[in-house]
Coordinates of C-alpha atoms (C1' of nucleotides) in Angstrom, one line a residue:
Chain A
X198 CA -92.1 112.7 -22.1
X199 CA -93.9 110.3 -24.3
X200 CA -97.5 109.4 -23.5
X201 CA -96.6 105.9 -22.1
X202 CA -97.9 106.0 -18.6
X203 CA -96.2 103.2 -16.8
X204 CA -92.5 102.6 -16.9
X205 CA -92.5 99.1 -18.3
X206 CA -94.5 100.4 -21.3
X207 CA -92.1 103.3 -21.6
X208 CA -88.9 101.3 -21.4
X209 CA -90.2 98.5 -23.6
X210 CA -90.6 101.1 -26.3
X211 CA -87.2 102.5 -25.6
X212 CA -85.5 99.1 -25.7
X213 CA -87.4 98.1 -28.8
X214 CA -86.2 101.3 -30.6
X215 CA -82.6 100.6 -29.4
X216 CA -82.7 97.2 -30.8
X217 CA -84.4 98.0 -34.1
X218 CA -82.1 101.0 -34.7
X219 CA -79.0 98.9 -33.9
X220 CA -77.9 100.6 -30.8
X221 CA -78.2 97.3 -29.0
X222 CA -76.5 94.7 -31.2
X223 CA -77.8 91.2 -32.0
X224 CA -76.6 88.7 -29.5
X225 CA -75.7 91.3 -27.0
X226 CA -76.3 90.5 -23.4
X227 CA -79.0 92.6 -21.7
X228 CA -77.5 93.2 -18.3
X229 CA -80.3 93.9 -15.9
X230 CA -78.4 96.0 -13.4
X231 CA -76.7 98.1 -16.1
X232 CA -79.7 98.6 -18.2
X233 CA -81.9 99.5 -15.2
X234 CA -79.3 102.0 -14.2
X235 CA -79.0 103.5 -17.7
X236 CA -82.8 103.8 -17.9
X237 CA -83.1 105.2 -14.4
X238 CA -85.5 102.6 -13.1
X239 CA -85.2 99.5 -10.9
X240 CA -84.9 96.0 -12.1
X241 CA -88.5 95.1 -11.6
X242 CA -90.1 97.2 -14.3
X243 CA -87.2 96.5 -16.5
X244 CA -87.7 92.8 -16.2
X245 CA -91.4 93.1 -17.1
X246 CA -90.3 95.1 -20.2
X247 CA -87.8 92.4 -21.1
X248 CA -90.3 89.5 -20.7
X249 CA -92.7 91.4 -22.9
X250 CA -90.0 91.9 -25.5
X251 CA -89.2 88.2 -25.2
X252 CA -92.8 87.3 -26.0
X253 CA -92.9 89.6 -28.9
X254 CA -89.7 88.0 -30.2
X255 CA -87.1 90.7 -30.1
X256 CA -85.3 89.3 -27.1
X257 CA -84.3 85.8 -26.1
X258 CA -84.2 84.4 -22.7
X259 CA -82.4 81.5 -21.0
X260 CA -83.3 80.2 -17.6
X261 CA -81.1 81.7 -14.9
X262 CA -78.9 83.1 -17.6
X263 CA -80.7 86.2 -18.5
X264 CA -81.8 88.1 -21.6
X265 CA -80.1 88.7 -24.9
X266 CA -80.9 90.6 -28.0
X267 CA -82.2 88.1 -30.4
X268 CA -80.3 87.3 -33.5
X269 CA -82.1 87.0 -36.8
X270 CA -80.7 85.1 -39.8
X271 CA -81.4 86.3 -43.3
X272 CA -83.7 83.3 -43.6
X273 CA -85.7 84.7 -40.7
X274 CA -86.0 88.0 -42.5
X275 CA -87.0 86.3 -45.7
X276 CA -89.6 84.2 -43.9
X277 CA -91.0 87.3 -42.4
X278 CA -91.6 88.8 -45.8
X279 CA -93.1 85.6 -47.1
X280 CA -95.6 85.5 -44.3
X281 CA -96.3 89.2 -44.5
X282 CA -97.0 88.8 -48.2
X283 CA -99.6 86.1 -47.5
X284 CA -101.2 87.9 -44.6
X285 CA -101.5 91.2 -46.4
X286 CA -102.8 89.5 -49.5
X287 CA -105.4 87.9 -47.4
X288 CA -106.2 91.3 -45.9
X289 CA -106.8 92.6 -49.4
X290 CA -109.1 89.7 -50.2
X291 CA -111.1 90.4 -47.1
X292 CA -111.1 94.1 -47.4
X293 CA -112.6 93.9 -50.8
X294 CA -115.9 92.7 -49.3
X295 CA -115.9 95.5 -46.7
X296 CA -115.4 98.6 -48.8
X297 CA -117.4 101.6 -48.0
X298 CA -117.5 105.2 -49.4
X299 CA -115.3 106.3 -46.6
X300 CA -112.9 103.5 -46.9
X301 CA -112.5 104.2 -50.6
X302 CA -111.9 107.8 -50.0
X303 CA -109.3 107.1 -47.3
X304 CA -107.3 104.9 -49.6
X305 CA -107.4 107.3 -52.4
X306 CA -106.4 110.2 -50.2
X307 CA -103.3 108.2 -49.0
X308 CA -102.4 107.4 -52.6
X309 CA -102.7 111.0 -53.6
X310 CA -100.6 112.0 -50.6
X311 CA -97.9 109.6 -52.0
X312 CA -98.3 111.2 -55.4
X313 CA -97.7 114.6 -54.0
X314 CA -94.5 113.4 -52.2
X315 CA -93.2 111.8 -55.3
X316 CA -94.2 114.5 -57.7
X317 CA -90.8 116.3 -57.7
X318 CA -89.4 113.3 -59.5
X319 CA -87.3 112.2 -56.5
X320 CA -87.8 111.6 -52.9
X321 CA -86.1 114.3 -50.9
X322 CA -84.8 113.4 -47.5
X323 CA -87.4 115.6 -45.7
X324 CA -90.1 113.7 -47.5
X325 CA -88.8 110.4 -46.5
X326 CA -90.6 110.3 -43.1
X327 CA -93.9 111.5 -44.6
X328 CA -93.7 108.9 -47.3
X329 CA -93.1 106.2 -44.8
X330 CA -96.0 107.4 -42.8
X331 CA -98.2 107.3 -45.9
X332 CA -97.0 103.8 -46.7
X333 CA -97.6 102.5 -43.2
X334 CA -101.0 104.2 -43.3
X335 CA -102.0 102.5 -46.5
X336 CA -101.0 99.0 -45.5
X337 CA -102.6 99.5 -42.1
X338 CA -105.8 100.8 -43.5
X339 CA -106.2 97.7 -45.6
X340 CA -105.6 95.5 -42.7
X341 CA -108.2 97.3 -40.7
X342 CA -110.7 97.1 -43.5
X343 CA -110.1 93.4 -43.5
X344 CA -111.8 93.4 -40.1
X345 CA -109.6 90.5 -38.9
X346 CA -107.5 91.7 -36.0
X347 CA -105.1 88.8 -36.2
X348 CA -103.7 89.9 -39.5
X349 CA -102.8 93.3 -38.1
X350 CA -101.4 91.8 -34.9
X351 CA -99.1 89.4 -36.7
X352 CA -98.0 91.9 -39.3
X353 CA -97.1 94.3 -36.6
X354 CA -95.0 91.6 -34.9
X355 CA -93.3 90.9 -38.2
X356 CA -92.3 94.6 -38.3
X357 CA -90.2 93.8 -35.2
X358 CA -87.9 91.7 -37.3
X359 CA -85.0 94.1 -37.9
X360 CA -84.7 94.3 -41.7
X361 CA -88.3 93.3 -42.4
X362 CA -89.6 96.5 -40.9
X363 CA -90.6 99.4 -43.0
X364 CA -87.8 101.4 -41.6
X365 CA -85.4 100.0 -44.1
X366 CA -86.5 101.0 -47.6
X367 CA -84.9 101.3 -50.9
X368 CA -84.5 104.9 -51.5
X369 CA -81.6 104.5 -53.8
X370 CA -83.5 103.9 -57.0
X371 CA -86.4 106.3 -57.6
X372 CA -88.0 104.1 -60.2
X373 CA -88.4 101.3 -57.6
X374 CA -90.3 103.7 -55.4
X375 CA -92.4 105.0 -58.2
X376 CA -93.3 101.5 -59.3
X377 CA -94.0 100.4 -55.7
X378 CA -96.4 103.4 -55.3
X379 CA -98.0 102.4 -58.6
X380 CA -98.8 99.1 -56.9
X381 CA -100.6 101.2 -54.3
X382 CA -102.7 102.9 -57.0
X383 CA -103.7 99.6 -58.5
X384 CA -104.5 98.0 -55.1
X385 CA -106.7 100.9 -54.2
X386 CA -108.5 100.8 -57.5
X387 CA -108.9 97.0 -57.4
X388 CA -110.3 97.2 -53.9
X389 CA -112.7 100.0 -54.8
X390 CA -114.0 97.8 -57.6
X391 CA -114.3 94.9 -55.3
X392 CA -111.6 92.9 -57.1
X393 CA -110.2 91.3 -54.0
X394 CA -108.3 88.5 -55.7
X395 CA -106.6 91.0 -58.0
X396 CA -105.7 93.3 -55.1
X397 CA -104.3 90.3 -53.2
X398 CA -102.1 89.3 -56.1
X399 CA -100.7 92.8 -56.5
X400 CA -100.1 93.0 -52.8
X401 CA -98.4 89.6 -52.7
X402 CA -96.0 90.7 -55.4
X403 CA -95.6 94.1 -53.9
X404 CA -94.1 92.6 -50.7
X405 CA -92.4 89.7 -52.4
X406 CA -90.5 92.1 -54.6
X407 CA -89.6 94.2 -51.6
X408 CA -87.7 91.1 -50.2
X409 CA -86.0 90.5 -53.5
X410 CA -85.0 94.1 -53.7
X411 CA -83.7 94.1 -50.2
X412 CA -81.7 91.1 -51.0
X413 CA -79.9 92.7 -54.0
X414 CA -79.4 95.9 -52.0
X415 CA -77.8 93.9 -49.2
X416 CA -75.3 92.4 -51.6
X417 CA -74.5 95.7 -53.3
X418 CA -74.5 98.1 -50.4
X419 CA -74.1 96.0 -47.2
X420 CA -72.7 99.0 -45.3
X421 CA -76.0 100.7 -45.4
X422 CA -77.4 98.0 -43.1
X423 CA -74.6 97.8 -40.6
X424 CA -75.7 100.4 -38.1
X425 CA -72.9 101.6 -35.8
X426 CA -74.3 101.8 -32.3
X427 CA -74.2 105.3 -30.8
X428 CA -72.2 105.4 -27.7
X429 CA -74.7 105.7 -24.9
X430 CA -78.0 105.8 -26.6
X431 CA -79.8 104.5 -23.6
X432 CA -78.6 106.7 -20.9
X433 CA -81.6 108.4 -19.5
X434 CA -82.2 112.1 -19.7
X435 CA -83.3 112.0 -16.0
X436 CA -80.4 111.9 -13.7
X437 CA -79.1 108.4 -13.4
X438 CA -80.6 106.8 -10.4
X439 CA -78.6 106.5 -7.2
X440 CA -78.2 102.9 -6.4
X441 CA -78.3 101.2 -3.1
X442 CA -75.1 101.6 -1.2
X443 CA -74.0 99.8 1.9
X444 CA -73.3 102.1 4.9
X445 CA -69.6 101.5 4.7
X446 CA -67.3 98.5 4.8
Chain B
X147 CA -95.1 67.7 -13.0
X148 CA -94.5 69.4 -16.2
X149 CA -91.1 70.1 -17.4
X150 CA -91.3 73.8 -16.9
X151 CA -88.3 74.7 -14.8
X152 CA -88.8 78.2 -13.5
X153 CA -91.9 79.3 -11.7
X154 CA -93.0 82.0 -14.2
X155 CA -92.9 79.4 -17.0
X156 CA -94.7 76.9 -14.8
X157 CA -97.5 79.3 -13.6
X158 CA -97.9 80.7 -17.1
X159 CA -98.7 77.3 -18.3
X160 CA -101.0 76.7 -15.4
X161 CA -102.9 79.9 -15.9
X162 CA -103.1 79.3 -19.7
X163 CA -104.6 75.9 -19.0
X164 CA -107.1 77.4 -16.5
X165 CA -108.2 80.0 -19.1
X166 CA -108.4 77.6 -22.0
X167 CA -110.3 75.0 -20.0
X168 CA -112.7 77.7 -18.8
X169 CA -111.7 77.5 -15.1
X170 CA -111.0 81.2 -15.4
X171 CA -113.8 82.9 -17.1
X172 CA -113.6 85.5 -19.8
X173 CA -113.6 89.0 -18.4
X174 CA -112.7 87.8 -14.9
X175 CA -110.4 89.9 -13.0
X176 CA -107.0 88.3 -12.2
X177 CA -106.4 89.4 -8.7
X178 CA -102.7 89.4 -8.1
X179 CA -102.7 88.7 -4.4
X180 CA -105.3 86.0 -4.6
X181 CA -103.8 84.3 -7.6
X182 CA -100.4 84.4 -6.1
X183 CA -101.7 82.8 -2.9
X184 CA -103.6 80.1 -4.8
X185 CA -100.5 79.3 -6.8
X186 CA -98.3 79.4 -3.7
X187 CA -95.9 82.0 -5.1
X188 CA -95.3 85.7 -4.6
X189 CA -96.6 88.4 -6.9
X190 CA -93.3 88.9 -8.7
X191 CA -93.2 85.7 -10.7
X192 CA -96.9 85.9 -11.1
X193 CA -96.7 89.3 -12.7
X194 CA -94.1 88.1 -15.2
X195 CA -96.4 85.2 -16.1
X196 CA -99.3 87.6 -16.6
X197 CA -97.3 90.0 -18.7
X198 CA -96.2 87.1 -20.8
X199 CA -99.8 86.0 -21.2
X200 CA -100.8 89.5 -22.0
X201 CA -98.3 89.6 -24.9
X202 CA -99.5 86.2 -26.2
X203 CA -103.0 87.6 -26.1
X204 CA -104.8 85.5 -23.5
X205 CA -104.9 88.2 -20.9
X206 CA -105.7 91.9 -21.2
X207 CA -104.1 94.6 -19.1
X208 CA -105.1 98.2 -18.2
X209 CA -102.7 100.6 -16.6
X210 CA -102.9 100.6 -12.9
X211 CA -106.0 98.6 -13.1
X212 CA -104.6 95.1 -13.4
X213 CA -105.1 92.0 -15.5
X214 CA -108.3 90.4 -16.8
X215 CA -109.0 87.3 -18.7
X216 CA -109.4 88.4 -22.2
X217 CA -112.8 88.1 -23.8
X218 CA -113.1 86.8 -27.4
X219 CA -116.0 87.4 -29.6
X220 CA -117.1 84.8 -32.0
X221 CA -115.8 87.0 -34.8
X222 CA -112.3 86.8 -33.1
X223 CA -112.6 83.0 -33.2
X224 CA -113.7 83.1 -36.8
X225 CA -110.8 85.4 -37.7
X226 CA -108.4 83.0 -36.0
X227 CA -109.6 80.1 -38.2
X228 CA -109.4 82.3 -41.3
X229 CA -105.8 83.3 -40.6
X230 CA -104.9 79.8 -39.6
X231 CA -106.3 78.5 -42.8
X232 CA -104.1 80.8 -44.8
X233 CA -101.0 80.2 -42.8
X234 CA -101.2 76.5 -42.9
X235 CA -102.1 76.5 -46.6
X236 CA -98.9 78.6 -47.1
X237 CA -97.1 76.0 -45.0
X238 CA -98.2 73.3 -47.4
X239 CA -97.1 75.3 -50.4
X240 CA -93.7 75.7 -48.9
X241 CA -93.4 72.2 -47.5
X242 CA -94.0 70.7 -50.9
X243 CA -90.6 72.0 -52.0
X244 CA -88.8 70.7 -49.0
X245 CA -90.0 67.1 -49.0
X246 CA -87.4 64.4 -48.2
X247 CA -87.7 60.6 -47.7
X248 CA -87.9 61.0 -44.0
X249 CA -90.5 63.8 -44.2
X250 CA -92.7 61.7 -46.4
X251 CA -92.4 58.7 -44.1
X252 CA -93.2 60.8 -41.0
X253 CA -96.4 62.1 -42.6
X254 CA -97.5 58.7 -43.7
X255 CA -96.8 57.3 -40.3
X256 CA -99.0 59.9 -38.7
X257 CA -101.7 59.3 -41.1
X258 CA -101.5 55.5 -40.5
X259 CA -101.7 56.2 -36.8
X260 CA -104.9 58.0 -37.4
X261 CA -106.2 55.1 -39.5
X262 CA -105.6 52.8 -36.6
X263 CA -107.4 55.0 -34.1
X264 CA -110.4 55.4 -36.4
X265 CA -110.5 51.8 -37.6
X266 CA -113.1 50.7 -35.0
X267 CA -115.6 52.8 -36.8
X268 CA -115.9 55.2 -34.0
X269 CA -113.6 57.3 -31.9
X270 CA -113.6 55.9 -28.4
X271 CA -113.0 58.3 -25.5
X272 CA -109.7 56.7 -24.6
X273 CA -108.5 57.3 -28.2
X274 CA -109.5 60.9 -28.2
X275 CA -106.3 62.1 -26.7
X276 CA -104.1 60.0 -29.0
X277 CA -106.0 61.2 -32.0
X278 CA -105.6 64.8 -31.0
X279 CA -101.9 64.2 -30.6
X280 CA -101.7 62.7 -34.0
X281 CA -103.7 65.6 -35.4
X282 CA -101.4 68.2 -33.8
X283 CA -98.4 66.2 -34.9
X284 CA -99.5 66.2 -38.5
X285 CA -100.2 69.9 -38.7
X286 CA -97.0 70.7 -36.8
X287 CA -94.9 68.5 -39.0
X288 CA -96.0 70.3 -42.1
X289 CA -95.3 73.7 -40.5
X290 CA -91.9 72.5 -39.7
X291 CA -91.3 71.2 -43.2
X292 CA -92.2 74.7 -44.4
X293 CA -89.0 75.9 -42.8
X294 CA -90.6 79.2 -42.0
X295 CA -90.6 79.7 -38.2
X296 CA -93.1 82.5 -38.3
X297 CA -95.9 80.3 -39.5
X298 CA -95.6 77.9 -36.6
X299 CA -95.2 80.8 -34.1
X300 CA -98.4 82.5 -35.3
X301 CA -100.4 79.3 -35.6
X302 CA -99.4 78.4 -32.0
X303 CA -100.6 81.7 -30.8
X304 CA -103.9 81.2 -32.6
X305 CA -104.3 78.0 -30.7
X306 CA -104.5 80.3 -27.6
X307 CA -107.9 81.6 -28.8
X308 CA -110.3 79.5 -26.8
X309 CA -112.5 77.9 -29.3
X310 CA -110.0 78.0 -32.1
X311 CA -107.7 75.6 -30.4
X312 CA -107.7 71.9 -31.3
X313 CA -109.0 71.1 -27.9
X314 CA -112.5 71.6 -29.0
X315 CA -113.3 69.2 -31.7
X316 CA -116.4 67.7 -33.2
X317 CA -116.5 64.2 -31.9
X318 CA -120.2 64.0 -32.2
X319 CA -120.3 63.0 -35.8
X320 CA -117.9 60.2 -36.8
X321 CA -118.3 60.9 -40.5
X322 CA -117.0 64.4 -40.0
X323 CA -113.8 63.0 -38.3
X324 CA -113.4 60.4 -41.0
X325 CA -113.7 62.9 -43.7
X326 CA -111.3 65.3 -41.9
X327 CA -108.8 62.5 -41.6
X328 CA -109.3 61.8 -45.3
X329 CA -108.1 65.3 -45.9
X330 CA -104.9 64.3 -44.0
X331 CA -104.4 61.4 -46.4
X332 CA -104.8 63.6 -49.4
X333 CA -102.6 66.3 -48.1
X334 CA -99.8 63.8 -47.3
X335 CA -100.1 62.3 -50.8
X336 CA -100.1 65.7 -52.5
X337 CA -97.1 66.8 -50.6
X338 CA -95.3 63.6 -51.3
X339 CA -95.9 64.2 -55.0
X340 CA -94.8 67.8 -54.7
X341 CA -98.2 69.1 -55.4
X342 CA -98.0 72.1 -53.1
X343 CA -100.8 74.1 -54.5
X344 CA -103.2 71.2 -54.2
X345 CA -102.1 70.4 -50.7
X346 CA -102.6 74.1 -49.8
X347 CA -106.1 74.0 -51.2
X348 CA -107.1 71.0 -49.3
X349 CA -105.6 72.4 -46.1
X350 CA -107.4 75.7 -46.5
X351 CA -110.7 73.9 -46.9
X352 CA -109.8 71.5 -44.0
X353 CA -109.6 74.4 -41.6
X354 CA -112.3 76.5 -43.2
X355 CA -114.7 73.7 -42.8
X356 CA -113.7 73.2 -39.2
X357 CA -114.9 76.7 -38.5
X358 CA -118.1 76.2 -40.3
X359 CA -118.7 73.0 -38.3
X360 CA -117.8 74.6 -35.1
X361 CA -120.4 77.3 -35.9
X362 CA -123.2 74.8 -36.5
X363 CA -122.2 72.8 -33.4
X364 CA -122.3 76.0 -31.3
X365 CA -125.8 76.6 -32.4
X366 CA -127.0 73.0 -31.9
X367 CA -125.2 72.2 -28.7
X368 CA -124.1 75.4 -27.0
X369 CA -124.0 73.7 -23.6
X370 CA -121.0 71.7 -24.8
X371 CA -119.0 74.9 -24.9
X372 CA -120.0 76.5 -21.7
X373 CA -117.5 75.1 -19.3
X374 CA -118.5 75.3 -15.7
X375 CA -115.4 76.3 -13.7
X376 CA -114.4 73.7 -11.2
X377 CA -114.4 75.2 -7.7
X378 CA -110.7 75.7 -6.9
X379 CA -108.9 74.5 -9.9
X380 CA -105.9 76.7 -9.3
X381 CA -105.2 76.0 -5.6
X382 CA -101.8 74.5 -5.5
X383 CA -101.0 71.0 -4.5
X384 CA -98.1 72.3 -2.5
X385 CA -99.3 73.7 0.8
X386 CA -100.6 77.2 0.3
X387 CA -98.1 79.7 1.2
X388 CA -98.6 81.6 4.4
X389 CA -99.0 85.2 3.5
X390 CA -98.0 88.3 5.4
X391 CA -100.6 88.9 8.0
X392 CA -101.3 92.0 10.0
X393 CA -100.9 91.6 13.7
X394 CA -104.7 91.4 14.2
X395 CA -107.8 93.1 13.0
Chain C
dG184 C1' -132.9 113.8 -1.5
dG185 C1' -129.2 113.9 -4.8
dC186 C1' -124.7 115.3 -6.1
dG187 C1' -119.9 116.0 -5.2
dC188 C1' -115.9 116.1 -2.7
dA189 C1' -112.8 114.1 0.7
dC190 C1' -111.0 110.6 3.0
dA191 C1' -110.3 105.6 3.9
dT192 C1' -109.3 101.3 1.8
dA193 C1' -107.6 98.2 -1.2
dA194 C1' -105.0 96.9 -5.1
dT195 C1' -101.4 97.9 -8.3
dG196 C1' -96.5 99.4 -9.4
dT197 C1' -91.7 99.9 -8.0
dA198 C1' -87.8 99.5 -5.1
dT199 C1' -85.1 96.9 -2.2
dC200 C1' -83.6 92.8 0.0
dC201 C1' -82.4 88.0 0.3
dA202 C1' -81.5 83.5 -1.8
dA203 C1' -80.1 80.5 -5.4
dA204 C1' -77.7 79.8 -9.5
dA205 C1' -74.0 80.6 -12.7
dT206 C1' -69.6 82.4 -13.9
dT207 C1' -65.0 83.3 -13.0
dG208 C1' -60.7 82.9 -11.0
dT209 C1' -57.4 80.5 -8.1
dC210 C1' -55.0 76.9 -6.4
dA211 C1' -53.5 72.4 -5.9
dT212 C1' -52.5 68.2 -8.0
dT213 C1' -50.9 65.4 -11.7
Chain D
dA68 C1' -48.1 73.4 -17.9
dA69 C1' -52.7 71.6 -18.1
dT70 C1' -56.7 70.2 -15.9
dG71 C1' -60.1 69.8 -12.4
dA72 C1' -62.1 71.0 -8.1
dC73 C1' -63.4 74.5 -5.1
dA74 C1' -64.2 79.1 -3.5
dA75 C1' -65.3 83.9 -4.4
dT76 C1' -67.9 87.0 -7.0
dT77 C1' -71.4 88.3 -10.0
dT78 C1' -75.9 88.0 -11.6
dT79 C1' -80.3 86.4 -11.8
dG80 C1' -84.8 85.0 -9.5
dG81 C1' -88.2 85.6 -5.9
dA82 C1' -90.1 87.7 -1.7
dT83 C1' -91.2 91.6 0.8
dA84 C1' -91.7 96.3 1.9
dC85 C1' -92.9 100.8 0.4
dA86 C1' -95.2 104.2 -2.8
dT87 C1' -98.8 105.4 -5.9
dT88 C1' -103.0 105.0 -8.1
dA89 C1' -107.8 103.6 -8.3
dT90 C1' -112.0 102.8 -5.8
dG91 C1' -115.6 102.8 -2.6
dT92 C1' -118.0 105.1 1.2
dG93 C1' -119.7 108.6 4.0
dC94 C1' -120.5 113.1 5.0
dG95 C1' -121.6 117.7 4.0
dC96 C1' -123.5 120.9 1.1
dC97 C1' -126.6 122.4 -2.3

DNA sequence: GGCGCACATAATGTATCCAAAATTGTCATT
DNA sequence: AATGACAATTTTGGATACATTATGTGCGCC
C-alpha cells in the first residue's frame, strides 16, 4: 500500500498516474460506476478524487454529464513550457538572494550526482530514473530556495500537462542531455556567486530549448509519444467490490 | 441569483466570497454539518465544494480532521504579487505579438472608460465598482491576448489570496489611482506599437508597486483590512433545511 | 494530585439509496 | 425512409444512513 491514508487521496494519485501514463486516453469518459468498481471503492470518494483532478486541470467536467479526461493541444503544452520557463527563471532570480552554505552544497551535490550518472558517456536505462530524480531535485531545490511557494505550486501543476512533465525526456541524443546538464552546472555556479539574473537567463533557455527539442522529437519519432493503454491498468489488486444487488426480480 | 447551475458550483462561490470578504476568518474550522445546514444543502455537495476550494488553495484539509479556512502570511501575499507581476509581464510580452485592430480598440476603450470614471478628479464610491470592473477587464484582456491559458489560470488563482485580490485597492490617495491608470495608458500604447518588452516592464512595476503600496497602507491603516465578520452571512435565504433529528434528548 | 487509559461523544469518511437529468431506442406519423 | 416525439434506460447529483476516526471527559491508578 502507498502511504496515502484516505481513499480519495489514494485514488486521485492512481487516476493521475493512469492519465499521465496514457492508460486513460484524452477525451475518454470517466464512467463513475465503472471506475469505482475497478478501483474497489464507492462513487463518493471517487467523485471527490475527480473533482480534485478537475481543479488541478487533468480532468474536465460538464454539468450533469460527468467527467472526461481533459484533452491538451500542442499549444497547451507549448504554453506550459513558456510559463514554466518564466516561473523557474524567476525562481533563480529570487534564489540568488537566499543562498546559504547548505543551499550551495545541496545544489553542487545534485550536480555531481548527475555527473556520476552521465560519466559512462551514455545514459543507461537503469540510470534513467535516478537521473530524472536528480533533475527534479535540482529544479525543486531552486524553487524552494526562492522561498515563494506559488512558484512551486504552479510549476507542479504544469507538470500535470502530459507532455510538459519531466517524464518525457529526450534520451535519444546523449549530447542533448550532456548539454542540458551543463546548464545545471552553470546555474548552480551562477547562484552560488549571487548572479541571479544570469542564472535566470540560463534557466529560461534551459526550458525553452526543452520545448523546442520536444517539438522536433515529436515530428521525428511521433510513435514514442503515443502510449498504448494497457488493458486493465486500473483494476484493483483488492478483490473487486461486490455491488449492490436487488433481492431478485 | 448567480448563474451557477449546480449546487456545488453555487456554494463554492458562496464560500469563496465568505472567505475573501472575511466573513469566514482565517484558521476557522469549516464544520460540515453546520455549514451544510446554513447553506441549506446536505454534506455531499458541500464536501465537493470544499475539496474544490482546497485544490484552489483557499481551504486547507487534514485527513480525518476536516477543513479549515487557510491562513495566509504576509509573505504569501507578497509572493502572490511577485508571481503575478512576472506572469502578467509575460502576458504583455506575448500579447504584443498578437495585437489586432480589434484588440487595440478594446484596450483603448477600457482605458477611456477609466478616464471617464476618474475625470471628476476623485473616485466616487458609486464609481468604485465600475472602475474595478474596468481594471479587471484590462488585465484580463491582455492575458487573453497572450493566448496562453496558463497565465490567466494562475493569475486567477492568485486572486484567491485574500489581500492579493483586486478587491482591496488603495482608494485613499487619488494620485495613486491616477498614476496607476496612467500605467494602463502606457501599457496599451506600448502594446499597440508592438513594444512588448516595454509593456512588460511597465506591467511588472505596476503590480510591484501595488504590493509596496499595500504594505504601507497596511501599516498606516491596519483597521481597513481587518474585516469584522457579519453575524450570519452564510445563512441561506431559502428556508433552512430541516435536519435529521433524534427522537428526543 | 497528576498522569494515563478507557470509554463516551462528536465529527469525519464511505456506502447506499433516491431523485433528477440526459441519453438512447422505439414507434408513429408524414 | 426520415424525422420527431415519447418512453425506457442509464447515469449523474444529492440525501441519508452507517462506519471509522479523532476528541474530550472521567475514573482509576500510581
